[in-house]
Coordinates of N, CA and C in Angstrom, one line a residue:
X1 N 0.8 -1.2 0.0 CA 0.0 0.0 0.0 C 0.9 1.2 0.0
X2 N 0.5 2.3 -0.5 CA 1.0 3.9 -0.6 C 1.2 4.2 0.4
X3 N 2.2 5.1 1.1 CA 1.7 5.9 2.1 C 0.7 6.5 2.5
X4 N 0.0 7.1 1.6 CA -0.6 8.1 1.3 C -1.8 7.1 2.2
X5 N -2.2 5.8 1.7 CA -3.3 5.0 1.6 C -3.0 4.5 3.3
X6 N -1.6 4.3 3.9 CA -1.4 3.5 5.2 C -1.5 4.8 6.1
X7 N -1.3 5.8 5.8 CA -1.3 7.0 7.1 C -3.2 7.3 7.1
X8 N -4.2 7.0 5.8 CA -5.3 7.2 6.2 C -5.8 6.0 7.1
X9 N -5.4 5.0 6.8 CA -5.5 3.7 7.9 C -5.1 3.7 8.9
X10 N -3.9 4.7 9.4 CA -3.3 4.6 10.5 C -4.5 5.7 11.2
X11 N -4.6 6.5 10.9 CA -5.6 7.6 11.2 C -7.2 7.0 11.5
X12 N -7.9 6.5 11.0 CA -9.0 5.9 11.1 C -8.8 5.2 12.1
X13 N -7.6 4.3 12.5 CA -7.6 3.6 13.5 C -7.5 4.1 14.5
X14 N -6.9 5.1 14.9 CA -6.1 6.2 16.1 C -7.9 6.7 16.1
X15 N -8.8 7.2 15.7 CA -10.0 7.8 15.5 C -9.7 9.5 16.4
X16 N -9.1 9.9 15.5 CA -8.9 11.4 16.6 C -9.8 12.2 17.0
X17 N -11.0 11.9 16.3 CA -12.2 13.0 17.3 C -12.3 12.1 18.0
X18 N -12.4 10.8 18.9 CA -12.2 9.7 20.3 C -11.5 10.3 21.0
X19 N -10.2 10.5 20.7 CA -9.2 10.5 20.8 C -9.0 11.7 22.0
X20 N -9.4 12.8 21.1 CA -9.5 14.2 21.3 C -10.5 14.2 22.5
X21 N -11.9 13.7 22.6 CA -12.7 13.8 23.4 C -12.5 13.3 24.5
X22 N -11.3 12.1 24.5 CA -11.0 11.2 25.6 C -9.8 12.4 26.6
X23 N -9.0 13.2 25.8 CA -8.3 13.9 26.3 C -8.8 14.7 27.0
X24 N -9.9 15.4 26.3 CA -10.6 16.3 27.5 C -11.8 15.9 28.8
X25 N -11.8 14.8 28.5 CA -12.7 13.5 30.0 C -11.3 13.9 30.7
X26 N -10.4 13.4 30.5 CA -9.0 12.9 31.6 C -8.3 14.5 31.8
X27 N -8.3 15.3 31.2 CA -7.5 16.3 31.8 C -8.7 17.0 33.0
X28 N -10.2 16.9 32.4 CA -11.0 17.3 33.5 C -11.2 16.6 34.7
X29 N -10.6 14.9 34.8 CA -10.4 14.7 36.1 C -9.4 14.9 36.3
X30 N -8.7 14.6 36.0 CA -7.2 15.5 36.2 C -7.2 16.7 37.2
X31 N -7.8 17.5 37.0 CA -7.7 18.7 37.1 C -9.0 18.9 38.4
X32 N -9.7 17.8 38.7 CA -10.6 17.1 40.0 C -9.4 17.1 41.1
X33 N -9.5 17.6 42.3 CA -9.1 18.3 43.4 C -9.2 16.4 44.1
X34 N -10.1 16.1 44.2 CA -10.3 14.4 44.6 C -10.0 13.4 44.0
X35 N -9.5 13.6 43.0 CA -8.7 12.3 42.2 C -7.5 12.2 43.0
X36 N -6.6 13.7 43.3 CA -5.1 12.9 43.6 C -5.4 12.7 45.3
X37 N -6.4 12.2 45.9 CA -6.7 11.6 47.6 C -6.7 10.5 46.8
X38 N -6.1 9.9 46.0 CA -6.5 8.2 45.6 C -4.7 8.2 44.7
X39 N -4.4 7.7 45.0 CA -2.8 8.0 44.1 C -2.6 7.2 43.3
X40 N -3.6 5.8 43.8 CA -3.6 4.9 42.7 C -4.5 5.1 41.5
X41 N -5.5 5.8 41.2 CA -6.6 6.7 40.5 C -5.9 7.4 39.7
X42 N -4.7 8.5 40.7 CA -4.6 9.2 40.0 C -3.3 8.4 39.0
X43 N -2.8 7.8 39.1 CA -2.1 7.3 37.8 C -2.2 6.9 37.2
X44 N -3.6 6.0 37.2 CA -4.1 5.2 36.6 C -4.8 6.7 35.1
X45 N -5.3 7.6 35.9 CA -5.5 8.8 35.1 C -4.9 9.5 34.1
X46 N -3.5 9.5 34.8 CA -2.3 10.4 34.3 C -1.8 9.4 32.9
X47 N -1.6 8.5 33.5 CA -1.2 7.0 32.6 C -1.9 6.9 31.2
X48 N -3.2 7.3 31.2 CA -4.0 7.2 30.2 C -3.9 8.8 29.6
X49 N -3.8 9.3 30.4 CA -3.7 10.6 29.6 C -2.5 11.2 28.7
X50 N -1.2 10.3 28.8 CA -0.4 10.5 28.2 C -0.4 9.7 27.1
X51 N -1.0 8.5 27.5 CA -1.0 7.8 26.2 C -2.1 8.1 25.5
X52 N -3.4 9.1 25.5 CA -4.1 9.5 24.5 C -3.2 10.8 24.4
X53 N -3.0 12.0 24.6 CA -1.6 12.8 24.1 C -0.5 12.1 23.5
X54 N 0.1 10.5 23.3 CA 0.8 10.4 22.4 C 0.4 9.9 21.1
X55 N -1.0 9.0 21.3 CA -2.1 8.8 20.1 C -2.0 10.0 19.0
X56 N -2.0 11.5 20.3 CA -2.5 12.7 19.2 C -1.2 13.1 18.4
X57 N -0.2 13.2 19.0 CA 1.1 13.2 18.8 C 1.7 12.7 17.1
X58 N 1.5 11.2 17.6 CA 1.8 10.6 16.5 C 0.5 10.7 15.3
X59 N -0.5 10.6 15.6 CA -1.6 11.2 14.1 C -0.9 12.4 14.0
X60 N -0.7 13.3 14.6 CA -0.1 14.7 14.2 C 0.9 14.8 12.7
X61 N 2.3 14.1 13.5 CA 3.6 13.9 12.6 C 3.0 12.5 11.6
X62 N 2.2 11.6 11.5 CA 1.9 11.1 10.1 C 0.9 12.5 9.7
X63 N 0.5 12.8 9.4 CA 0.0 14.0 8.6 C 0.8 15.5 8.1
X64 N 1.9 15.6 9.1 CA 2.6 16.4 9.2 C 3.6 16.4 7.9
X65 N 4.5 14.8 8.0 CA 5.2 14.3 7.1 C 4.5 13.8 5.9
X66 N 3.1 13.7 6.0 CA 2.5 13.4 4.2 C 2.6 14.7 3.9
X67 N 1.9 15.3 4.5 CA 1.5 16.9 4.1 C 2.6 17.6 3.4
X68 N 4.3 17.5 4.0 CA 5.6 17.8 3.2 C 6.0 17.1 2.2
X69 N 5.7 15.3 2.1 CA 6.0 15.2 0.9 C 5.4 15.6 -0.1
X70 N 3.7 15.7 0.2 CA 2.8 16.0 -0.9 C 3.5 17.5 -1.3
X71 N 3.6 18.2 -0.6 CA 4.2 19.5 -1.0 C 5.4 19.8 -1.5
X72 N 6.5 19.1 -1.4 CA 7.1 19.3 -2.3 C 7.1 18.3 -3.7
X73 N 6.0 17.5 -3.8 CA 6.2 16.8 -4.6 C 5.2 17.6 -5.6
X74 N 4.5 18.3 -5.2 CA 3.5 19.3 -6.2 C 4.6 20.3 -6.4
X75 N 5.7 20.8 -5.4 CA 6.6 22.0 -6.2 C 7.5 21.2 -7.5
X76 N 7.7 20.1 -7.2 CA 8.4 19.5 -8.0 C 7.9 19.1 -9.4
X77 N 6.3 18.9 -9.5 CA 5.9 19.1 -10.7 C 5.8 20.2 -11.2
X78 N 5.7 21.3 -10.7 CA 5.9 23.1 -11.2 C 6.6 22.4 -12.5
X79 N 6.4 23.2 -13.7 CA 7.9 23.1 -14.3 C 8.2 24.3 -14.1
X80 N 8.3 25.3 -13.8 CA 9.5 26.2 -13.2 C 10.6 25.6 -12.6
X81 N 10.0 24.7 -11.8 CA 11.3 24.6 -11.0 C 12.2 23.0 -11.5
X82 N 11.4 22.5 -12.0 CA 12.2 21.3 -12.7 C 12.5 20.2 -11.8
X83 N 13.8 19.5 -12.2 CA 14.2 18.7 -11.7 C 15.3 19.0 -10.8
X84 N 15.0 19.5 -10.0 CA 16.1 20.2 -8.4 C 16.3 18.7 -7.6
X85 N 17.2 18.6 -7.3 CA 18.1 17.3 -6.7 C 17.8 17.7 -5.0
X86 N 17.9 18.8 -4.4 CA 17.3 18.9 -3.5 C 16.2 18.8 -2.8
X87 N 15.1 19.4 -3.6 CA 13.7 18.9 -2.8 C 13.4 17.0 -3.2
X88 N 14.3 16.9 -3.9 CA 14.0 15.4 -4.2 C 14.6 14.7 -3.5
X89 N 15.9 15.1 -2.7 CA 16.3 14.6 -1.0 C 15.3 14.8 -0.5
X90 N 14.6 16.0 -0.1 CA 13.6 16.7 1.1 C 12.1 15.5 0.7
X91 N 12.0 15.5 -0.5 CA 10.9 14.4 -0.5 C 10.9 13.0 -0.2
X92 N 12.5 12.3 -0.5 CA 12.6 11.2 -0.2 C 13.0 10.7 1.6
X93 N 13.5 12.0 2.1 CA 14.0 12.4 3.8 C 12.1 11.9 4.4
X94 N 11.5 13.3 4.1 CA 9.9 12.7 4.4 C 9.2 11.6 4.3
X95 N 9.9 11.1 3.1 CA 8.9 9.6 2.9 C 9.8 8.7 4.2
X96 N 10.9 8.4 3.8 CA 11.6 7.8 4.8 C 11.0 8.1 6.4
X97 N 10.9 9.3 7.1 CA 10.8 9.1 7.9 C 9.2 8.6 7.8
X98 N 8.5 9.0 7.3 CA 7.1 8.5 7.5 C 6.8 7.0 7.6
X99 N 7.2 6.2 6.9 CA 7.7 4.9 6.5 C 8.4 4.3 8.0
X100 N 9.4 5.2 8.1 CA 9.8 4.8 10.0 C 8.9 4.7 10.9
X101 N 7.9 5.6 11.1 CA 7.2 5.9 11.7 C 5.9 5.5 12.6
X102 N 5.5 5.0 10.8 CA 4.6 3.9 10.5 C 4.9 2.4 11.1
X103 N 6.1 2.0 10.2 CA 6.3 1.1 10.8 C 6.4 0.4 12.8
X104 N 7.1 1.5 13.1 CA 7.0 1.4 14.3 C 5.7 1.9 15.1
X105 N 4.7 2.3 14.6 CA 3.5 2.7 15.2 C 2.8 1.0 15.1
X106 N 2.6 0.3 13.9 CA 2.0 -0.8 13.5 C 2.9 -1.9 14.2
X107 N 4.1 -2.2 14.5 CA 4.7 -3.0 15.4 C 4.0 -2.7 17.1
X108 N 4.0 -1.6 17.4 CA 3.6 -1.1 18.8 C 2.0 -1.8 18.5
X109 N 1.3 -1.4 17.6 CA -0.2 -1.7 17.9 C -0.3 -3.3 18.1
X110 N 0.8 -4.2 17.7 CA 0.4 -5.3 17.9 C 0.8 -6.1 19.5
X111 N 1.5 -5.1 20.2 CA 2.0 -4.8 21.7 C 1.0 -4.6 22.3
X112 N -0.1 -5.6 22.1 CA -1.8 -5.4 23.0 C -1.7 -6.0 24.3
X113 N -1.0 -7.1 24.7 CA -0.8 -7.6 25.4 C -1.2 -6.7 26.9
X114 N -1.4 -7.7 28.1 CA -1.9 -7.6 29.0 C -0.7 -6.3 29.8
X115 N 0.5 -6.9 29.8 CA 1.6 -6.4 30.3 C 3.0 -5.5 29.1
X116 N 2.6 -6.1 28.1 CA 3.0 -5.1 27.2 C 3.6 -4.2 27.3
X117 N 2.9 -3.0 27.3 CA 3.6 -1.7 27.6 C 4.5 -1.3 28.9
X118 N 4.6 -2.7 29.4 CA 5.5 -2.3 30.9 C 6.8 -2.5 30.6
X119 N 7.6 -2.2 31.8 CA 9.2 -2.6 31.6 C 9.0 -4.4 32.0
X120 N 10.5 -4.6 31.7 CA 10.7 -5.9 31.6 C 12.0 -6.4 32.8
X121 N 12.0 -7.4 33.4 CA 13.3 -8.0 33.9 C 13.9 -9.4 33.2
X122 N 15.6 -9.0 32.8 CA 15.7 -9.8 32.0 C 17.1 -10.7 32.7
X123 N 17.0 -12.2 32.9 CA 17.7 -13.2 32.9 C 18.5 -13.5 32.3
X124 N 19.9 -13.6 32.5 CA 20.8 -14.2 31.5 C 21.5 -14.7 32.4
X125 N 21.8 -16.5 32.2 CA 22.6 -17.5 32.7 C 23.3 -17.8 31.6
X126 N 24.6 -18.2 32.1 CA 25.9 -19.4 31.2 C 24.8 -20.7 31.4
X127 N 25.4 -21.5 30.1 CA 24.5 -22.7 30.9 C 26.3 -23.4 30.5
X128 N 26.1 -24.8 30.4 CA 27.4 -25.6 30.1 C 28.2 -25.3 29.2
X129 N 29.5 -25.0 29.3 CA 30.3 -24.4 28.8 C 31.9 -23.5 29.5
X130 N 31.5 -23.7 30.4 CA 32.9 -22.8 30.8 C 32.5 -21.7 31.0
X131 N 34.0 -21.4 30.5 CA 34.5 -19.9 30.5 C 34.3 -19.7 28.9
X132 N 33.5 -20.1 27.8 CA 33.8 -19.7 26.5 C 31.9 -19.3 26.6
X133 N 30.9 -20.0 27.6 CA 29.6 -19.4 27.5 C 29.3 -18.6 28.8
X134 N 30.3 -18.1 29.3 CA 30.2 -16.9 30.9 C 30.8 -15.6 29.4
X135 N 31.9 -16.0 28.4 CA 32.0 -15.0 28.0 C 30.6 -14.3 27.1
X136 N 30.3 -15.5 26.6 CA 28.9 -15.8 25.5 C 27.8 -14.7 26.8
X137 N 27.7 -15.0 27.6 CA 26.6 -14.7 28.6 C 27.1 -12.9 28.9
X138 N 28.1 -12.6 29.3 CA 28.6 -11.0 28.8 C 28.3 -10.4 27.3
X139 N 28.5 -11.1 26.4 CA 28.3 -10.5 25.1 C 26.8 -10.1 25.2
X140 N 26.3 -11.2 25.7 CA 24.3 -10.8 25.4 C 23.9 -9.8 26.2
X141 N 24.6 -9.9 27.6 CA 24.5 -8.6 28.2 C 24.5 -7.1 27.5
X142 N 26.2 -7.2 26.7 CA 26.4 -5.9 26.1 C 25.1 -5.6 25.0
X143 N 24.5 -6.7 24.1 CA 24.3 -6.8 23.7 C 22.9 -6.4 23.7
X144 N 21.9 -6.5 24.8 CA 20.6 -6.3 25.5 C 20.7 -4.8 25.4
X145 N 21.8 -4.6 26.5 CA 22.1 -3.0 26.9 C 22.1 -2.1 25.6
X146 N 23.1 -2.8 24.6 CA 22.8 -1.8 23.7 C 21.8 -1.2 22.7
X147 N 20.8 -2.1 22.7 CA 19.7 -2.6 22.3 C 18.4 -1.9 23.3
X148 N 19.2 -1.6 24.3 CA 18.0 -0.8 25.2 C 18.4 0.4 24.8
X149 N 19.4 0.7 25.2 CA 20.0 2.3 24.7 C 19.4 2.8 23.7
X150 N 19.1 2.1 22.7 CA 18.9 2.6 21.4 C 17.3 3.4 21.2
X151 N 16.9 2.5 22.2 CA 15.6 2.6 21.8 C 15.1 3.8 23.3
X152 N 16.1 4.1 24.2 CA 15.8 5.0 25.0 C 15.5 4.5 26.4
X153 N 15.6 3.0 26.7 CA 15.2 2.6 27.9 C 16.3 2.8 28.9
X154 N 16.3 2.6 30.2 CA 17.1 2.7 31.2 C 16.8 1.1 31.8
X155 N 18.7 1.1 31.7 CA 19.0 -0.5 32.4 C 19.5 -0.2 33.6
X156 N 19.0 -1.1 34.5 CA 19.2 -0.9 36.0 C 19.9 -2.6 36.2
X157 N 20.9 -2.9 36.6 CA 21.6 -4.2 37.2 C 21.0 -4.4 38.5
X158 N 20.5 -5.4 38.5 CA 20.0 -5.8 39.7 C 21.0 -7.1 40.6
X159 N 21.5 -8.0 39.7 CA 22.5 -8.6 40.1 C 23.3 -9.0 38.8
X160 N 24.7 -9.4 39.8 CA 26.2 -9.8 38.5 C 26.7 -10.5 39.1
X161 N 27.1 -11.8 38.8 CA 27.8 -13.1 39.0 C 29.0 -13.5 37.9
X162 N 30.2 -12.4 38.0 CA 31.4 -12.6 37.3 C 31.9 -14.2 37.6
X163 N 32.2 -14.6 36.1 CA 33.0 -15.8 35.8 C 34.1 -15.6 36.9
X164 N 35.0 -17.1 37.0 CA 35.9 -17.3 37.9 C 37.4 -16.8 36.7
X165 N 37.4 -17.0 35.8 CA 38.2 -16.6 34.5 C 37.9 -14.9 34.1
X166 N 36.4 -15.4 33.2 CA 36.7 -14.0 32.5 C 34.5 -14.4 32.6
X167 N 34.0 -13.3 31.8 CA 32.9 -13.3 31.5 C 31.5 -13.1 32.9
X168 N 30.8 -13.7 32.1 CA 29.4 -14.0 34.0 C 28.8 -14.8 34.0
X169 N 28.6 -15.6 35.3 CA 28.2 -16.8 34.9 C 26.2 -16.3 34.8
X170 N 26.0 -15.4 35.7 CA 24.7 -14.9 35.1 C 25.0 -13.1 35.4
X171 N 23.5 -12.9 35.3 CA 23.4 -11.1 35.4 C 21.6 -11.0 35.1
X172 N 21.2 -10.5 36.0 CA 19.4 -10.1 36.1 C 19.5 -8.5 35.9
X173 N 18.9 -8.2 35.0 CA 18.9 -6.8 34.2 C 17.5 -6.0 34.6
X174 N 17.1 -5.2 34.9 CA 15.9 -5.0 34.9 C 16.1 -3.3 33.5
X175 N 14.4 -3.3 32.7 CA 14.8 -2.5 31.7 C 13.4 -2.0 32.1
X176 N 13.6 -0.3 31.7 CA 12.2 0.2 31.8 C 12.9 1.1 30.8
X177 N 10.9 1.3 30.7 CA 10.4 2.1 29.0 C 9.2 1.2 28.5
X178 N 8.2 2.4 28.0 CA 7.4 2.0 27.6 C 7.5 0.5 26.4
X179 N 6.5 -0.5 26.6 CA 6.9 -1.7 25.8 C 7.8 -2.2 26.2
X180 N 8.8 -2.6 27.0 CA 10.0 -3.1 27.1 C 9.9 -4.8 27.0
X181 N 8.7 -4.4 27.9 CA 8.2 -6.3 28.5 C 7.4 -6.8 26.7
X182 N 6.4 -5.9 26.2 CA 6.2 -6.2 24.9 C 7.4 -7.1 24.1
X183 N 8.7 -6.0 23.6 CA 9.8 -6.4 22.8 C 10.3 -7.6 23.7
X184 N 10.6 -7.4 24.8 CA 11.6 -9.0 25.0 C 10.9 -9.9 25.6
X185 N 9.7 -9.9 25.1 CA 9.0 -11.0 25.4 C 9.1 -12.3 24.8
X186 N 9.5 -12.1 23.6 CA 10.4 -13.2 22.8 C 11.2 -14.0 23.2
X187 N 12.0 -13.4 24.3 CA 13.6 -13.3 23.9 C 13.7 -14.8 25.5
X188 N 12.9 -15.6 25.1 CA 13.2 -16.4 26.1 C 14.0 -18.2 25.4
X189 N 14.2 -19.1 26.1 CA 14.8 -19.9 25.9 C 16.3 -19.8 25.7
X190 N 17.1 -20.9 25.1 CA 18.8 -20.6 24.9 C 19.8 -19.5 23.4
X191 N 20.4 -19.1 24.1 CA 20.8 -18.6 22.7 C 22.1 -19.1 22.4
X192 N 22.5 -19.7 21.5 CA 23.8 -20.0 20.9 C 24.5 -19.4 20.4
X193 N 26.0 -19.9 20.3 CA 26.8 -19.1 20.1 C 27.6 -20.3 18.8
X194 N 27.7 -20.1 17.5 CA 28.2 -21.4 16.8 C 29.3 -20.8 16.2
X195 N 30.6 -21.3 16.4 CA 31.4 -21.3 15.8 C 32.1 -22.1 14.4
X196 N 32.8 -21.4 13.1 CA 33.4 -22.4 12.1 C 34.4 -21.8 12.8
X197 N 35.3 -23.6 12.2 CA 37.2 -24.0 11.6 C 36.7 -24.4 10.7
X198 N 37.9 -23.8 10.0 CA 38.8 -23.8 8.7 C 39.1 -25.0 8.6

């Protein structure tokens, strides 16, 4: 499908007059003097309210980013202006990020799960192996960590059990950020490490 055709999809699904109406329900309790005597209430409030503000957010920037490509792609038919190599970066910059955008909005919607959107604690044991799967068991560490980084979460070490050589024989990670528990929900059972000789 077009862009053009997946951001109206993505939009019908987000339903921003809902969306919109829901925002102004929660900011008017919100803004209820008796909501925060309940602190569990009120998070439960706050919590939903940010996540319909990021609903609006993101419908925002997919409209934002069609709206630029469409526009330079109509200056680009001008013939005055011809075939300029620049707005045809700026057009293909906009499609790209929209395309990012998308994609990661439609990955997230399928993050329906019960616990989903929470942070996650993550397990990593050596299992048999030595010192060649305590190093194996460090790599996935760095490897987790950097993989949280990326995406903006904060890794907190909860425990570390350094190899007697080199590596660890385990390490319990805990990762927060929205989805965390979603993404590495996968990430269970063993992971291998295979090596070739020549």
């Amino acid at each position: 499908a077009g862009l053009s055709e997946r951001v109206s999809k993505a939009l019908e699904v987000v339903d921003v007059p809902r969306v919109v109406a829901c925002v102004a329900d929660l900011d008017g309790r919100a803004a209820d003097s008796a909501l925060w005597d309940n602190a569990a209430a009120a998070k439960t409030v706050m919590a939903a309210l940010a996540e319909a503000k990021e609903q609006l957010a993101v419908a925002g920037a997919f409209e934002s980013h069609l709206g630029d490509a469409e526009t330079a792609l109509e200056m680009m038919a001008d013939a005055s202006i011809g075939h300029d190599p620049e707005l045809m970066e700026e057009v293909s910059a906009s499609c790209q990020a929209l395309e990012r955008e998308l994609d990661q909005w439609e990955v997230r919607r399928l993050l329906g799960g019960k616990y989903d959107a929470l942070g996650a604690t993550l397990y990593i044991y050596a299992g048999a192996g030595g010192t060649d799967a305590q190093d194996w068991t460090e790599m996935l560490e760095r490897m987790y960590r950097c993989w949280a980084d990326k995406r903006g979460y904060r890794v907190r070490t909860i425990s570390r059990l350094t190899g007697e050589e080199a590596g660890l024989k385990s390490v319990t990670l805990e990762v927060e950020g929205r989805f965390a528990y979603g993404y590495l929900g996968a990430e269970r059972g063993t992971h291998r490490l295979g090596g070739q000789r020549p």
